[in-house]
Every structure is written in C-alpha cells, then in structure tokens.
PDB file of N, CA and C in Angstrom:
ATOM      1  N   MET A   1       9.539  -4.573  -0.685  1.00  0.00           N
ATOM      2  CA  MET A   1       9.228  -5.263  -1.522  1.00  0.00           C
ATOM      3  C   MET A   1       9.118  -3.222  -1.884  1.00  0.00           C
ATOM      4  N   VAL A   2       9.952  -3.682  -4.044  1.00  0.00           N
ATOM      5  CA  VAL A   2      10.051  -2.600  -3.974  1.00  0.00           C
ATOM      6  C   VAL A   2       8.454  -2.659  -5.279  1.00  0.00           C
ATOM      7  N   ILE A   3       7.724  -1.887  -5.560  1.00  0.00           N
ATOM      8  CA  ILE A   3       6.177  -1.867  -6.541  1.00  0.00           C
ATOM      9  C   ILE A   3       6.134  -0.841  -7.149  1.00  0.00           C
ATOM     10  N   GLY A   4       6.827  -0.417  -8.605  1.00  0.00           N
ATOM     11  CA  GLY A   4       6.187   0.876  -9.102  1.00  0.00           C
ATOM     12  C   GLY A   4       6.753   2.086  -8.154  1.00  0.00           C
ATOM     13  N   GLY A   5       7.796   2.434  -7.984  1.00  0.00           N
ATOM     14  CA  GLY A   5       8.252   3.789  -7.152  1.00  0.00           C
ATOM     15  C   GLY A   5       7.842   3.997  -6.204  1.00  0.00           C
ATOM     16  N   PHE A   6       7.222   1.908  -5.347  1.00  0.00           N
ATOM     17  CA  PHE A   6       6.757   2.590  -4.295  1.00  0.00           C
ATOM     18  C   PHE A   6       7.313   1.734  -3.237  1.00  0.00           C
ATOM     19  N   ASP A   7       7.304   1.292  -1.463  1.00  0.00           N
ATOM     20  CA  ASP A   7       7.964   0.629  -1.178  1.00  0.00           C
ATOM     21  C   ASP A   7       7.243  -0.018  -0.958  1.00  0.00           C
ATOM     22  N   LEU A   8       6.421  -1.250  -0.014  1.00  0.00           N
ATOM     23  CA  LEU A   8       5.988  -1.659   0.729  1.00  0.00           C
ATOM     24  C   LEU A   8       6.305  -2.454   1.307  1.00  0.00           C
ATOM     25  N   GLU A   9       6.751  -2.582   3.321  1.00  0.00           N
ATOM     26  CA  GLU A   9       7.506  -3.122   4.493  1.00  0.00           C
ATOM     27  C   GLU A   9       6.017  -3.828   5.247  1.00  0.00           C
ATOM     28  N   ASP A  10       5.638  -5.306   4.616  1.00  0.00           N
ATOM     29  CA  ASP A  10       4.749  -5.552   5.295  1.00  0.00           C
ATOM     30  C   ASP A  10       5.617  -6.210   6.914  1.00  0.00           C
ATOM     31  N   ASN A  11       5.395  -5.617   7.558  1.00  0.00           N
ATOM     32  CA  ASN A  11       5.553  -6.151   8.931  1.00  0.00           C
ATOM     33  C   ASN A  11       4.862  -7.461  10.126  1.00  0.00           C
ATOM     34  N   GLY A  12       4.057  -7.752   9.334  1.00  0.00           N
ATOM     35  CA  GLY A  12       2.445  -9.136   9.785  1.00  0.00           C
ATOM     36  C   GLY A  12       2.079  -8.104  10.940  1.00  0.00           C
ATOM     37  N   VAL A  13       1.887  -9.072  11.624  1.00  0.00           N
ATOM     38  CA  VAL A  13       1.919  -8.762  13.119  1.00  0.00           C
ATOM     39  C   VAL A  13       1.503  -7.047  13.255  1.00  0.00           C
ATOM     40  N   TYR A  14       2.162  -6.078  13.511  1.00  0.00           N
ATOM     41  CA  TYR A  14       3.219  -5.052  14.073  1.00  0.00           C
ATOM     42  C   TYR A  14       2.323  -3.717  12.561  1.00  0.00           C
ATOM     43  N   GLY A  15       2.324  -4.849  11.195  1.00  0.00           N
ATOM     44  CA  GLY A  15       1.012  -3.179  10.185  1.00  0.00           C
ATOM     45  C   GLY A  15       1.880  -3.143   9.231  1.00  0.00           C
ATOM     46  N   ILE A  16       1.514  -2.471   8.333  1.00  0.00           N
ATOM     47  CA  ILE A  16       2.251  -2.360   6.657  1.00  0.00           C
ATOM     48  C   ILE A  16       2.692  -0.903   6.680  1.00  0.00           C
ATOM     49  N   THR A  17       3.892  -0.428   6.157  1.00  0.00           N
ATOM     50  CA  THR A  17       4.307   0.860   5.278  1.00  0.00           C
ATOM     51  C   THR A  17       4.674   0.974   4.487  1.00  0.00           C
ATOM     52  N   VAL A  18       3.854   1.878   3.610  1.00  0.00           N
ATOM     53  CA  VAL A  18       3.499   2.070   2.432  1.00  0.00           C
ATOM     54  C   VAL A  18       4.891   4.014   2.151  1.00  0.00           C
ATOM     55  N   SER A  19       5.871   3.561   1.364  1.00  0.00           N
ATOM     56  CA  SER A  19       6.890   4.801   1.049  1.00  0.00           C
ATOM     57  C   SER A  19       6.923   5.188  -0.356  1.00  0.00           C
ATOM     58  N   GLU A  20       6.859   6.228  -0.758  1.00  0.00           N
ATOM     59  CA  GLU A  20       7.034   6.875  -1.597  1.00  0.00           C
ATOM     60  C   GLU A  20       8.044   7.832  -2.277  1.00  0.00           C
ATOM     61  N   TYR A  21       8.787   6.393  -3.136  1.00  0.00           N
ATOM     62  CA  TYR A  21      10.292   6.970  -3.066  1.00  0.00           C
ATOM     63  C   TYR A  21      10.806   8.614  -3.293  1.00  0.00           C
ATOM     64  N   GLU A  22       9.603   9.022  -4.858  1.00  0.00           N
ATOM     65  CA  GLU A  22      10.146  10.635  -5.278  1.00  0.00           C
ATOM     66  C   GLU A  22      10.394  11.630  -4.383  1.00  0.00           C
ATOM     67  N   ALA A  23       8.921  11.715  -3.172  1.00  0.00           N
ATOM     68  CA  ALA A  23       8.530  12.559  -2.761  1.00  0.00           C
ATOM     69  C   ALA A  23       8.769  12.668  -1.532  1.00  0.00           C
ATOM     70  N   GLY A  24       9.068  10.812  -0.866  1.00  0.00           N
ATOM     71  CA  GLY A  24      10.158  10.388   0.594  1.00  0.00           C
ATOM     72  C   GLY A  24       8.608  10.442   1.464  1.00  0.00           C
ATOM     73  N   TRP A  25       7.271  10.410   1.294  1.00  0.00           N
ATOM     74  CA  TRP A  25       6.270  10.644   1.774  1.00  0.00           C
ATOM     75  C   TRP A  25       5.849   8.987   2.283  1.00  0.00           C
ATOM     76  N   SER A  26       4.891   8.837   3.738  1.00  0.00           N
ATOM     77  CA  SER A  26       4.926   7.194   3.575  1.00  0.00           C
ATOM     78  C   SER A  26       3.148   7.748   4.641  1.00  0.00           C
ATOM     79  N   PHE A  27       2.636   6.075   4.494  1.00  0.00           N
ATOM     80  CA  PHE A  27       2.296   5.891   5.908  1.00  0.00           C
ATOM     81  C   PHE A  27       1.712   4.579   6.161  1.00  0.00           C
ATOM     82  N   PHE A  28       1.386   4.621   7.431  1.00  0.00           N
ATOM     83  CA  PHE A  28       1.445   3.151   8.065  1.00  0.00           C
ATOM     84  C   PHE A  28      -0.172   3.150   8.459  1.00  0.00           C
ATOM     85  N   LEU A  29      -0.529   1.785   8.527  1.00  0.00           N
ATOM     86  CA  LEU A  29      -1.810   0.741   8.849  1.00  0.00           C
ATOM     87  C   LEU A  29      -0.753  -0.083   9.644  1.00  0.00           C
ATOM     88  N   ASP A  30      -2.293  -0.234  10.134  1.00  0.00           N
ATOM     89  CA  ASP A  30      -2.457  -1.335  11.666  1.00  0.00           C
ATOM     90  C   ASP A  30      -3.781  -2.050  11.679  1.00  0.00           C
ATOM     91  N   GLY A  31      -3.781  -3.236  12.813  1.00  0.00           N
ATOM     92  CA  GLY A  31      -4.691  -3.855  13.043  1.00  0.00           C
ATOM     93  C   GLY A  31      -5.539  -4.218  11.720  1.00  0.00           C
ATOM     94  N   ASP A  32      -7.099  -4.184  11.913  1.00  0.00           N
ATOM     95  CA  ASP A  32      -7.872  -4.717  10.905  1.00  0.00           C
ATOM     96  C   ASP A  32      -7.682  -3.612   9.837  1.00  0.00           C
ATOM     97  N   ASP A  33      -6.755  -2.406   9.481  1.00  0.00           N
ATOM     98  CA  ASP A  33      -6.439  -1.784   8.451  1.00  0.00           C
ATOM     99  C   ASP A  33      -5.718  -2.245   7.750  1.00  0.00           C
ATOM    100  N   ALA A  34      -4.379  -2.527   8.081  1.00  0.00           N
ATOM    101  CA  ALA A  34      -3.949  -3.758   8.105  1.00  0.00           C
ATOM    102  C   ALA A  34      -4.212  -5.224   6.369  1.00  0.00           C
ATOM    103  N   GLU A  35      -4.993  -5.338   7.523  1.00  0.00           N
ATOM    104  CA  GLU A  35      -5.587  -6.753   6.802  1.00  0.00           C
ATOM    105  C   GLU A  35      -6.453  -6.554   5.462  1.00  0.00           C
ATOM    106  N   TYR A  36      -7.201  -5.506   5.802  1.00  0.00           N
ATOM    107  CA  TYR A  36      -8.356  -4.968   4.491  1.00  0.00           C
ATOM    108  C   TYR A  36      -6.964  -4.751   3.685  1.00  0.00           C
ATOM    109  N   PHE A  37      -6.078  -3.619   4.253  1.00  0.00           N
ATOM    110  CA  PHE A  37      -5.119  -3.256   2.912  1.00  0.00           C
ATOM    111  C   PHE A  37      -5.130  -4.654   2.033  1.00  0.00           C
ATOM    112  N   ARG A  38      -4.159  -5.698   2.677  1.00  0.00           N
ATOM    113  CA  ARG A  38      -3.512  -6.655   2.283  1.00  0.00           C
ATOM    114  C   ARG A  38      -4.747  -7.417   1.290  1.00  0.00           C
ATOM    115  N   ASP A  39      -5.484  -7.788   1.910  1.00  0.00           N
ATOM    116  CA  ASP A  39      -6.428  -8.827   1.162  1.00  0.00           C
ATOM    117  C   ASP A  39      -6.637  -8.121  -0.122  1.00  0.00           C
ATOM    118  N   GLU A  40      -7.310  -6.268   0.004  1.00  0.00           N
ATOM    119  CA  GLU A  40      -8.125  -5.195  -0.842  1.00  0.00           C
ATOM    120  C   GLU A  40      -6.322  -6.158  -2.400  1.00  0.00           C
ATOM    121  N   TRP A  41      -5.113  -5.440  -1.717  1.00  0.00           N
ATOM    122  CA  TRP A  41      -4.012  -5.520  -2.353  1.00  0.00           C
ATOM    123  C   TRP A  41      -4.329  -6.638  -3.527  1.00  0.00           C
ATOM    124  N   ARG A  42      -4.415  -8.451  -2.485  1.00  0.00           N
ATOM    125  CA  ARG A  42      -3.969  -9.334  -3.337  1.00  0.00           C
ATOM    126  C   ARG A  42      -5.302  -9.667  -4.240  1.00  0.00           C
ATOM    127  N   LYS A  43      -6.839  -9.276  -4.308  1.00  0.00           N
ATOM    128  CA  LYS A  43      -7.287  -9.298  -5.372  1.00  0.00           C
ATOM    129  C   LYS A  43      -6.954  -8.461  -5.996  1.00  0.00           C
ATOM    130  N   ALA A  44      -6.214  -6.851  -6.493  1.00  0.00           N
ATOM    131  CA  ALA A  44      -5.934  -6.131  -7.629  1.00  0.00           C
ATOM    132  C   ALA A  44      -5.228  -7.058  -8.101  1.00  0.00           C
ATOM    133  N   ALA A  45      -4.037  -7.631  -7.775  1.00  0.00           N
ATOM    134  CA  ALA A  45      -2.551  -7.959  -8.065  1.00  0.00           C
ATOM    135  C   ALA A  45      -2.926  -9.276  -9.211  1.00  0.00           C
ATOM    136  N   GLU A  46      -3.870  -9.390  -8.385  1.00  0.00           N
ATOM    137  CA  GLU A  46      -4.917 -10.916  -9.588  1.00  0.00           C
ATOM    138  C   GLU A  46      -5.187 -10.809 -10.583  1.00  0.00           C
ATOM    139  N   TYR A  47      -6.260  -9.171 -10.161  1.00  0.00           N
ATOM    140  CA  TYR A  47      -6.947  -8.751 -11.617  1.00  0.00           C
ATOM    141  C   TYR A  47      -5.744  -7.674 -12.678  1.00  0.00           C
ATOM    142  N   GLY A  48      -4.191  -7.609 -12.447  1.00  0.00           N
ATOM    143  CA  GLY A  48      -3.348  -7.618 -12.796  1.00  0.00           C
ATOM    144  C   GLY A  48      -3.435  -6.126 -12.406  1.00  0.00           C
ATOM    145  N   SER A  49      -4.071  -5.452 -11.506  1.00  0.00           N
ATOM    146  CA  SER A  49      -4.238  -3.933 -11.259  1.00  0.00           C
ATOM    147  C   SER A  49      -2.451  -3.068 -10.547  1.00  0.00           C
ATOM    148  N   THR A  50      -1.844  -2.317 -11.304  1.00  0.00           N
ATOM    149  CA  THR A  50      -0.867  -1.142 -10.453  1.00  0.00           C
ATOM    150  C   THR A  50      -1.194  -1.408  -9.569  1.00  0.00           C
ATOM    151  N   PHE A  51       0.175  -1.427  -8.739  1.00  0.00           N
ATOM    152  CA  PHE A  51       0.260  -0.678  -7.286  1.00  0.00           C
ATOM    153  C   PHE A  51      -0.200   0.399  -7.108  1.00  0.00           C
ATOM    154  N   ARG A  52      -0.025   1.477  -8.415  1.00  0.00           N
ATOM    155  CA  ARG A  52      -0.574   2.545  -7.876  1.00  0.00           C
ATOM    156  C   ARG A  52      -1.738   2.902  -8.393  1.00  0.00           C
ATOM    157  N   ASP A  53      -2.152   2.145  -9.570  1.00  0.00           N
ATOM    158  CA  ASP A  53      -3.676   2.681  -9.293  1.00  0.00           C
ATOM    159  C   ASP A  53      -4.204   1.783  -7.848  1.00  0.00           C
ATOM    160  N   PHE A  54      -4.088   1.001  -7.845  1.00  0.00           N
ATOM    161  CA  PHE A  54      -4.860   0.203  -6.279  1.00  0.00           C
ATOM    162  C   PHE A  54      -4.544   1.062  -5.016  1.00  0.00           C
ATOM    163  N   LEU A  55      -3.858   2.030  -4.809  1.00  0.00           N
ATOM    164  CA  LEU A  55      -3.770   3.313  -4.077  1.00  0.00           C
ATOM    165  C   LEU A  55      -4.290   4.127  -4.616  1.00  0.00           C
ATOM    166  N   ILE A  56      -4.505   4.053  -5.868  1.00  0.00           N
ATOM    167  CA  ILE A  56      -5.941   5.432  -6.160  1.00  0.00           C
ATOM    168  C   ILE A  56      -6.808   5.091  -6.353  1.00  0.00           C
ATOM    169  N   ASP A  57      -7.694   3.672  -6.512  1.00  0.00           N
ATOM    170  CA  ASP A  57      -8.401   3.598  -6.826  1.00  0.00           C
ATOM    171  C   ASP A  57      -9.222   3.162  -5.170  1.00  0.00           C
ATOM    172  N   HIS A  58      -8.458   3.335  -4.007  1.00  0.00           N
ATOM    173  CA  HIS A  58      -8.589   2.628  -2.704  1.00  0.00           C
ATOM    174  C   HIS A  58      -8.276   4.306  -1.768  1.00  0.00           C
ATOM    175  N   GLU A  59      -8.627   5.229  -2.775  1.00  0.00           N
ATOM    176  CA  GLU A  59      -7.752   6.638  -2.103  1.00  0.00           C
ATOM    177  C   GLU A  59      -6.971   6.047  -0.597  1.00  0.00           C
ATOM    178  N   TYR A  60      -6.150   5.194  -0.754  1.00  0.00           N
ATOM    179  CA  TYR A  60      -4.509   5.227   0.129  1.00  0.00           C
ATOM    180  C   TYR A  60      -4.297   6.414  -0.439  1.00  0.00           C
ATOM    181  N   TYR A  61      -3.846   6.781  -1.690  1.00  0.00           N
ATOM    182  CA  TYR A  61      -2.844   7.471  -2.015  1.00  0.00           C
ATOM    183  C   TYR A  61      -3.189   8.728  -1.491  1.00  0.00           C
ATOM    184  N   THR A  62      -4.023   9.348  -0.843  1.00  0.00           N
ATOM    185  CA  THR A  62      -4.706  10.706  -0.563  1.00  0.00           C
ATOM    186  C   THR A  62      -3.582  10.436   1.073  1.00  0.00           C
ATOM    187  N   LEU A  63      -3.534   9.601   1.352  1.00  0.00           N
ATOM    188  CA  LEU A  63      -2.620   9.615   2.627  1.00  0.00           C
ATOM    189  C   LEU A  63      -1.114  10.365   3.088  1.00  0.00           C
ATOM    190  N   PHE A  64      -0.806  10.387   1.493  1.00  0.00           N
ATOM    191  CA  PHE A  64       0.783  10.909   1.244  1.00  0.00           C
ATOM    192  C   PHE A  64       0.627  12.075   1.290  1.00  0.00           C
ATOM    193  N   GLN A  65      -0.359  12.729   1.407  1.00  0.00           N
ATOM    194  CA  GLN A  65      -0.987  14.054   1.325  1.00  0.00           C
ATOM    195  C   GLN A  65      -0.246  14.824   2.487  1.00  0.00           C
TER     196      GLN A  65
END
C-alpha cells in the first residue's frame, strides 16, 4: 500500500516493512513491535492523521535515519 510517499508492506505474521520513496530508506518491524504499529496506525487513521504525521508523532520516522 502506498501512502503519501511511503510504501507500507504488511507481511502478516512476518512483520511490517515501511519504505520512504524519495530517499529509499526503510525499516522493518516484527513481533510485538509490528502488532503495536498496526494497532496505533489504525487508531491514527480513524482520526484522520496522515501517515507521515503518524510516523513522526510515534518516533518511527527516526528509524529512517
């Protein structure tokens, strides 16, 4: 799924990969971290948060650096 310059690939039990298109950076989460990410993104999306804002607010954006 492409969301505002980011690609979110949810691999179910294996984890989640988030890639940033312009710089080509990415990060991978698995286990409890991936489940927490899914839950928090669902909540943020319900309230109209952009994916970029979600990443910044939850400090996931720092994983790209």
